[in-house]
Amino acid sequence: MYARRIDLHTHSSASDGTDSPAALARKAAACGLAAFALTDHDCTDGLAEAAAEAARLSLKFVPGVEIAVRRGERELHILGLFLPMSSRTLEKSLAAIRALRDTRNQAVLDRLAALGMPLDPEDVRRRAGGKAVGRPHIAAALVAAGCVAAGRDAFIRFLGRGCPAYVPRSLPAPEEGITLLRRESPVVSLAHPFLSPTMTRSELDGILAEFRPCGLTALEAYHSDHGPEQTNICLELARKHGLSVTGGSDYHGENKKDVALGTGRGNVNVPLSLLDDLERRHCF
Ligand code: AMP
Ligand code: ZN
Ligand code: FE
Ligand code: FE
């Protein structure tokens, strides 16, 4: 008998994933997961639908969200897990974050227009489907307009950092972002610290020393973009800083074809016991 897996980091069509929240729950059940978290970017709109479908399938569901913060030059991502199903304060904070997203998206569209690629903002919004609109949706609009062959090319040529239509997003400071999640959720986890190839053990050590007093309670050790060495550094630093450990695939459906729900790139295997540890440690 193999240990059952969980996945505490996934995205639905409420942000930049391609599966509806209900379809995601069905896929989670079909691939044998014991539990999964929905952690859409800046948006909790998918939680109710995912929770209802998970309940129907007797699958444990963890309501979550992923936000970004800026620390110096770095954009870091933070997961709030075990959120209440609805919270007016959190919704207000997320709406403010999304408004900054919208301002940035318009600046990107202005640059693309200046480069000879005018896109209709309404078309981009429609492609997003939900409230959290971002570069993947602009990339899809560029593909549809015939400006690039694939979404990846849109990032390489126009939308990626340092490219002609790149505009940085205004992001909350770490303390602000951590605080707004911590008010609502017992588990606030620094997501995929090694997604950036320039992250080092010592920089991460410093980040955790700074974030822990702000209310960070966990570190995402298992992730599609972490190799065994990076996962081990995370496990070691989580222990050092008294943080819990979380993990997930960061599944985005067709928008990240090489990342599978539950298993990532074949390198993610988060045991159900991790969920028990979180529940015991944070008493909920
Ligand atoms: P945004 O939140 O609007 O800044 O867009 C960030 C999202 O764009 C990420 O969550 C990824 O899904 C996607 N993304 C970022 N960089 C790339 C890239 N180089 N190629 C493809 N997708 C990317
Ligand atoms: Zn995403
Ligand atoms: Fe992320
Ligand atoms: Fe994510």
Short mmCIF file of C-alpha atoms and ligand atoms in Angstrom, two decimals:
data_model
loop_
_atom_site.label_atom_id
_atom_site.label_comp_id
_atom_site.label_asym_id
_atom_site.label_seq_id
_atom_site.Cartn_x
_atom_site.Cartn_y
_atom_site.Cartn_z
CA MET A 1 0.00 0.00 0.00
CA TYR A 2 1.52 3.33 -1.02
CA ALA A 3 1.14 6.45 1.09
CA ARG A 4 -1.53 8.76 -0.24
CA ARG A 5 -0.45 12.08 -1.68
CA ILE A 6 -1.74 15.60 -1.32
CA ASP A 7 -1.13 18.78 -3.36
CA LEU A 8 -1.15 22.11 -1.54
CA HIS A 9 -0.45 24.43 -4.50
CA THR A 10 -2.73 24.56 -7.56
CA HIS A 11 -4.30 27.17 -9.86
CA SER A 12 -7.70 27.18 -11.56
CA SER A 13 -9.36 29.30 -14.24
CA ALA A 14 -10.22 31.77 -11.47
CA SER A 15 -6.61 32.95 -11.99
CA ASP A 16 -4.20 31.66 -14.65
CA GLY A 17 -4.92 27.92 -14.60
CA THR A 18 -7.09 26.34 -17.31
CA ASP A 19 -9.27 23.93 -15.29
CA SER A 20 -12.41 25.21 -13.64
CA PRO A 21 -12.32 24.80 -9.84
CA ALA A 22 -14.78 21.87 -10.06
CA ALA A 23 -12.78 20.19 -12.84
CA LEU A 24 -9.65 20.57 -10.73
CA ALA A 25 -11.37 18.79 -7.81
CA ARG A 26 -12.45 15.98 -10.15
CA LYS A 27 -8.90 15.61 -11.48
CA ALA A 28 -7.52 15.58 -7.93
CA ALA A 29 -9.89 12.74 -7.02
CA ALA A 30 -9.16 10.89 -10.28
CA CYS A 31 -5.41 10.94 -9.71
CA GLY A 32 -5.86 9.59 -6.19
CA LEU A 33 -5.03 12.64 -4.12
CA ALA A 34 -6.30 12.56 -0.53
CA ALA A 35 -6.45 16.35 -0.29
CA PHE A 36 -5.69 19.42 -2.34
CA ALA A 37 -5.49 23.17 -1.90
CA LEU A 38 -6.65 25.75 -4.43
CA THR A 39 -4.22 28.67 -4.30
CA ASP A 40 -5.18 31.04 -7.11
CA HIS A 41 -3.20 34.26 -7.55
CA ASP A 42 -4.78 37.22 -5.71
CA CYS A 43 -8.24 35.68 -5.88
CA THR A 44 -10.50 33.43 -3.78
CA ASP A 45 -13.41 33.27 -6.26
CA GLY A 46 -12.81 29.59 -7.08
CA LEU A 47 -12.88 28.33 -3.49
CA ALA A 48 -16.63 27.77 -3.10
CA GLU A 49 -16.94 25.77 -6.32
CA ALA A 50 -13.85 23.67 -5.57
CA ALA A 51 -15.01 23.00 -2.00
CA ALA A 52 -18.47 21.88 -3.14
CA GLU A 53 -17.09 19.47 -5.73
CA ALA A 54 -14.43 18.15 -3.33
CA ALA A 55 -17.14 17.49 -0.71
CA ARG A 56 -19.17 15.58 -3.29
CA LEU A 57 -16.11 13.43 -4.01
CA SER A 58 -15.17 12.99 -0.31
CA LEU A 59 -11.89 14.72 -0.97
CA LYS A 60 -10.37 16.97 1.65
CA PHE A 61 -10.16 20.55 0.42
CA VAL A 62 -7.86 23.27 1.72
CA PRO A 63 -8.91 26.83 0.79
CA GLY A 64 -5.90 28.95 -0.13
CA VAL A 65 -4.55 31.90 -2.06
CA GLU A 66 -1.16 32.97 -3.46
CA ILE A 67 0.03 36.55 -3.39
CA ALA A 68 3.30 38.22 -4.38
CA VAL A 69 5.40 40.63 -2.34
CA ARG A 70 8.48 42.65 -3.21
CA ARG A 71 11.69 42.50 -1.19
CA GLY A 72 14.27 44.72 -2.86
CA GLU A 73 14.65 43.51 -6.44
CA ARG A 74 12.98 40.20 -5.70
CA GLU A 75 9.38 39.14 -6.19
CA LEU A 76 8.53 36.47 -3.64
CA HIS A 77 5.31 34.47 -3.45
CA ILE A 78 3.40 33.71 -0.27
CA LEU A 79 0.67 31.11 0.19
CA GLY A 80 -2.15 31.48 2.70
CA LEU A 81 -3.57 28.03 3.50
CA PHE A 82 -6.64 26.97 5.50
CA LEU A 83 -8.37 30.27 4.80
CA PRO A 84 -11.93 30.84 5.92
CA MET A 85 -14.30 30.20 2.99
CA SER A 86 -15.17 33.86 2.88
CA SER A 87 -13.63 36.89 4.52
CA ARG A 88 -14.52 40.49 3.81
CA THR A 89 -11.19 41.83 5.06
CA LEU A 90 -9.18 39.44 2.93
CA GLU A 91 -11.40 40.14 -0.10
CA LYS A 92 -10.81 43.88 0.35
CA SER A 93 -7.05 43.43 0.48
CA LEU A 94 -7.07 41.14 -2.56
CA ALA A 95 -9.23 43.61 -4.51
CA ALA A 96 -6.63 46.32 -3.84
CA ILE A 97 -3.87 44.01 -5.07
CA ARG A 98 -5.87 43.19 -8.22
CA ALA A 99 -6.39 46.90 -8.90
CA LEU A 100 -2.58 47.29 -9.03
CA ARG A 101 -2.52 44.32 -11.43
CA ASP A 102 -5.05 46.06 -13.71
CA THR A 103 -2.98 49.27 -13.78
CA ARG A 104 0.09 47.26 -14.72
CA ASN A 105 -1.75 45.27 -17.38
CA GLN A 106 -2.88 48.50 -19.03
CA ALA A 107 0.72 49.78 -19.05
CA VAL A 108 1.79 46.53 -20.76
CA LEU A 109 -0.98 46.93 -23.36
CA ASP A 110 0.12 50.55 -23.97
CA ARG A 111 3.65 49.35 -24.66
CA LEU A 112 2.46 46.59 -26.97
CA ALA A 113 0.33 49.13 -28.88
CA ALA A 114 3.39 51.39 -29.24
CA LEU A 115 5.23 48.36 -30.65
CA GLY A 116 2.50 47.94 -33.28
CA MET A 117 0.47 45.27 -31.47
CA PRO A 118 -2.73 46.87 -30.25
CA LEU A 119 -4.85 44.46 -28.17
CA ASP A 120 -8.38 44.94 -26.90
CA PRO A 121 -8.33 45.06 -23.06
CA GLU A 122 -11.81 43.50 -23.02
CA ASP A 123 -10.55 40.56 -25.07
CA VAL A 124 -7.69 40.04 -22.58
CA ARG A 125 -10.17 40.21 -19.70
CA ARG A 126 -12.45 37.68 -21.37
CA ARG A 127 -9.53 35.30 -21.85
CA ALA A 128 -8.78 35.56 -18.13
CA GLY A 129 -12.34 34.60 -17.26
CA GLY A 130 -11.81 35.61 -13.64
CA LYS A 131 -10.76 38.71 -11.75
CA ALA A 132 -7.03 38.05 -11.57
CA VAL A 133 -5.84 39.13 -15.01
CA GLY A 134 -2.15 38.85 -15.85
CA ARG A 135 0.59 38.33 -18.39
CA PRO A 136 -0.45 34.76 -19.33
CA HIS A 137 -3.76 36.19 -20.55
CA ILE A 138 -2.00 38.96 -22.48
CA ALA A 139 0.24 36.25 -23.96
CA ALA A 140 -2.86 34.30 -25.07
CA ALA A 141 -4.26 37.43 -26.73
CA LEU A 142 -0.94 37.94 -28.57
CA VAL A 143 -1.12 34.35 -29.85
CA ALA A 144 -4.74 34.86 -30.98
CA ALA A 145 -3.75 38.08 -32.77
CA GLY A 146 -1.04 36.18 -34.66
CA CYS A 147 1.78 38.27 -33.14
CA VAL A 148 3.56 35.21 -31.72
CA ALA A 149 3.29 31.47 -32.34
CA ALA A 150 2.95 30.43 -28.69
CA GLY A 151 2.52 31.91 -25.22
CA ARG A 152 6.12 31.07 -24.37
CA ASP A 153 7.35 33.19 -27.28
CA ALA A 154 5.26 36.11 -26.01
CA PHE A 155 7.24 35.99 -22.74
CA ILE A 156 10.60 35.56 -24.49
CA ARG A 157 10.04 38.42 -26.95
CA PHE A 158 7.77 40.91 -25.20
CA LEU A 159 6.43 40.18 -21.73
CA GLY A 160 9.32 38.69 -19.76
CA ARG A 161 11.52 40.70 -17.44
CA GLY A 162 13.80 42.98 -19.45
CA CYS A 163 11.68 42.67 -22.61
CA PRO A 164 10.24 45.72 -24.44
CA ALA A 165 6.69 45.39 -23.04
CA TYR A 166 7.77 44.37 -19.53
CA VAL A 167 6.36 46.52 -16.77
CA PRO A 168 7.04 45.56 -13.15
CA ARG A 169 4.02 45.08 -10.92
CA SER A 170 3.60 47.22 -7.78
CA LEU A 171 3.59 44.74 -4.94
CA PRO A 172 3.06 44.98 -1.20
CA ALA A 173 6.06 44.88 1.11
CA PRO A 174 6.66 41.47 2.72
CA GLU A 175 5.38 42.53 6.12
CA GLU A 176 2.14 43.87 4.63
CA GLY A 177 1.53 40.77 2.52
CA ILE A 178 2.33 38.32 5.31
CA THR A 179 0.17 40.24 7.76
CA LEU A 180 -2.89 40.29 5.53
CA LEU A 181 -2.72 36.51 5.06
CA ARG A 182 -1.83 35.79 8.68
CA ARG A 183 -4.93 37.61 9.92
CA GLU A 184 -7.00 34.94 8.15
CA SER A 185 -4.96 31.79 7.98
CA PRO A 186 -2.89 29.67 10.35
CA VAL A 187 -0.48 28.57 7.65
CA VAL A 188 1.40 31.29 5.75
CA SER A 189 4.08 29.68 3.62
CA LEU A 190 6.89 31.13 1.51
CA ALA A 191 6.29 29.53 -1.90
CA HIS A 192 8.93 27.99 -4.19
CA PRO A 193 11.93 29.97 -2.88
CA PHE A 194 14.23 28.33 -5.44
CA LEU A 195 12.06 29.14 -8.46
CA SER A 196 14.57 31.92 -9.02
CA PRO A 197 17.90 30.42 -10.16
CA THR A 198 19.78 33.15 -8.30
CA MET A 199 18.37 32.26 -4.87
CA THR A 200 21.00 30.92 -2.47
CA ARG A 201 20.81 29.12 0.86
CA SER A 202 22.21 32.12 2.70
CA GLU A 203 19.81 34.61 1.08
CA LEU A 204 16.89 32.33 1.95
CA ASP A 205 18.20 32.01 5.51
CA GLY A 206 18.14 35.83 5.77
CA ILE A 207 14.65 36.07 4.26
CA LEU A 208 13.26 33.56 6.74
CA ALA A 209 14.89 35.34 9.70
CA GLU A 210 13.15 38.52 8.52
CA PHE A 211 9.75 37.01 7.58
CA ARG A 212 9.26 34.77 10.62
CA PRO A 213 8.65 37.68 13.04
CA CYS A 214 6.17 39.16 10.50
CA GLY A 215 4.03 36.01 10.81
CA LEU A 216 5.41 33.51 8.31
CA THR A 217 4.68 30.03 9.64
CA ALA A 218 5.81 27.67 6.86
CA LEU A 219 8.10 27.06 3.91
CA GLU A 220 7.20 25.30 0.65
CA ALA A 221 9.92 22.66 0.40
CA TYR A 222 8.32 20.43 -2.23
CA HIS A 223 7.63 22.09 -5.59
CA SER A 224 7.90 21.27 -9.31
CA ASP A 225 10.83 23.65 -9.67
CA HIS A 226 12.79 22.30 -6.68
CA GLY A 227 15.37 19.57 -7.12
CA PRO A 228 16.28 17.24 -4.23
CA GLU A 229 19.09 19.52 -3.07
CA GLN A 230 16.81 22.56 -2.92
CA THR A 231 14.12 20.60 -1.12
CA ASN A 232 16.72 19.49 1.43
CA ILE A 233 17.90 23.07 2.02
CA CYS A 234 14.25 24.06 2.59
CA LEU A 235 13.71 21.20 5.05
CA GLU A 236 16.85 22.15 6.94
CA LEU A 237 16.03 25.88 7.06
CA ALA A 238 12.41 25.19 8.04
CA ARG A 239 13.73 23.25 11.02
CA LYS A 240 16.24 25.96 11.88
CA HIS A 241 13.60 28.71 11.84
CA GLY A 242 10.83 26.67 13.48
CA LEU A 243 8.65 26.69 10.36
CA SER A 244 6.24 24.02 9.12
CA VAL A 245 6.73 22.50 5.69
CA THR A 246 4.27 22.66 2.79
CA GLY A 247 4.42 21.36 -0.77
CA GLY A 248 2.57 21.19 -4.03
CA SER A 249 2.88 20.99 -7.79
CA ASP A 250 1.87 24.57 -8.75
CA TYR A 251 -0.39 22.95 -11.35
CA HIS A 252 -1.74 25.39 -13.99
CA GLY A 253 -3.42 22.92 -16.40
CA GLU A 254 -2.67 23.61 -20.06
CA ASN A 255 -0.82 26.80 -19.15
CA LYS A 256 2.06 24.71 -17.74
CA LYS A 257 1.76 21.49 -19.68
CA ASP A 258 4.81 19.84 -18.13
CA VAL A 259 3.52 20.16 -14.55
CA ALA A 260 1.08 17.45 -13.47
CA LEU A 261 -1.37 17.70 -10.62
CA GLY A 262 0.00 15.89 -7.55
CA THR A 263 3.34 14.94 -9.08
CA GLY A 264 4.69 18.10 -10.76
CA ARG A 265 7.52 17.08 -13.06
CA GLY A 266 7.64 13.65 -11.43
CA ASN A 267 9.58 15.21 -8.54
CA VAL A 268 6.73 16.10 -6.18
CA ASN A 269 5.31 13.61 -3.72
CA VAL A 270 3.73 15.24 -0.69
CA PRO A 271 2.50 12.65 1.82
CA LEU A 272 -0.83 12.96 3.60
CA SER A 273 1.12 12.93 6.90
CA LEU A 274 2.29 16.48 6.11
CA LEU A 275 -1.32 17.64 6.36
CA ASP A 276 -1.67 15.86 9.72
CA ASP A 277 1.49 17.64 10.91
CA LEU A 278 0.11 21.02 9.86
CA GLU A 279 -3.20 20.36 11.57
CA ARG A 280 -1.54 19.19 14.79
CA ARG A 281 0.96 21.99 14.88
CA HIS A 282 -1.48 24.79 14.12
CA CYS A 283 -4.38 23.31 16.11
CA PHE A 284 -7.27 23.48 13.68
P1 AMP B 1 1.85 38.16 -13.75
O1 AMP B 1 1.24 37.65 -12.48
O2 AMP B 1 0.89 38.92 -14.60
O3 AMP B 1 3.16 38.90 -13.53
O4 AMP B 1 2.23 36.86 -14.60
C1 AMP B 1 3.01 35.87 -13.96
C2 AMP B 1 2.62 34.54 -14.53
O5 AMP B 1 3.08 34.47 -15.87
C3 AMP B 1 3.30 33.39 -13.80
O6 AMP B 1 2.48 32.87 -12.78
C4 AMP B 1 3.49 32.37 -14.88
O7 AMP B 1 2.34 31.55 -14.96
C5 AMP B 1 3.57 33.18 -16.15
N1 AMP B 1 4.95 33.35 -16.61
C6 AMP B 1 5.92 34.14 -16.08
N2 AMP B 1 7.06 34.07 -16.78
C7 AMP B 1 6.82 33.20 -17.80
C8 AMP B 1 7.59 32.70 -18.90
N3 AMP B 1 8.87 33.08 -19.07
N4 AMP B 1 7.00 31.83 -19.74
C9 AMP B 1 5.72 31.45 -19.57
N5 AMP B 1 4.93 31.89 -18.55
C10 AMP B 1 5.48 32.74 -17.69
ZN ZN B 2 0.21 31.32 -12.00
FE FE B 3 4.09 31.41 -7.46
FE FE B 4 1.51 29.29 -7.96
#
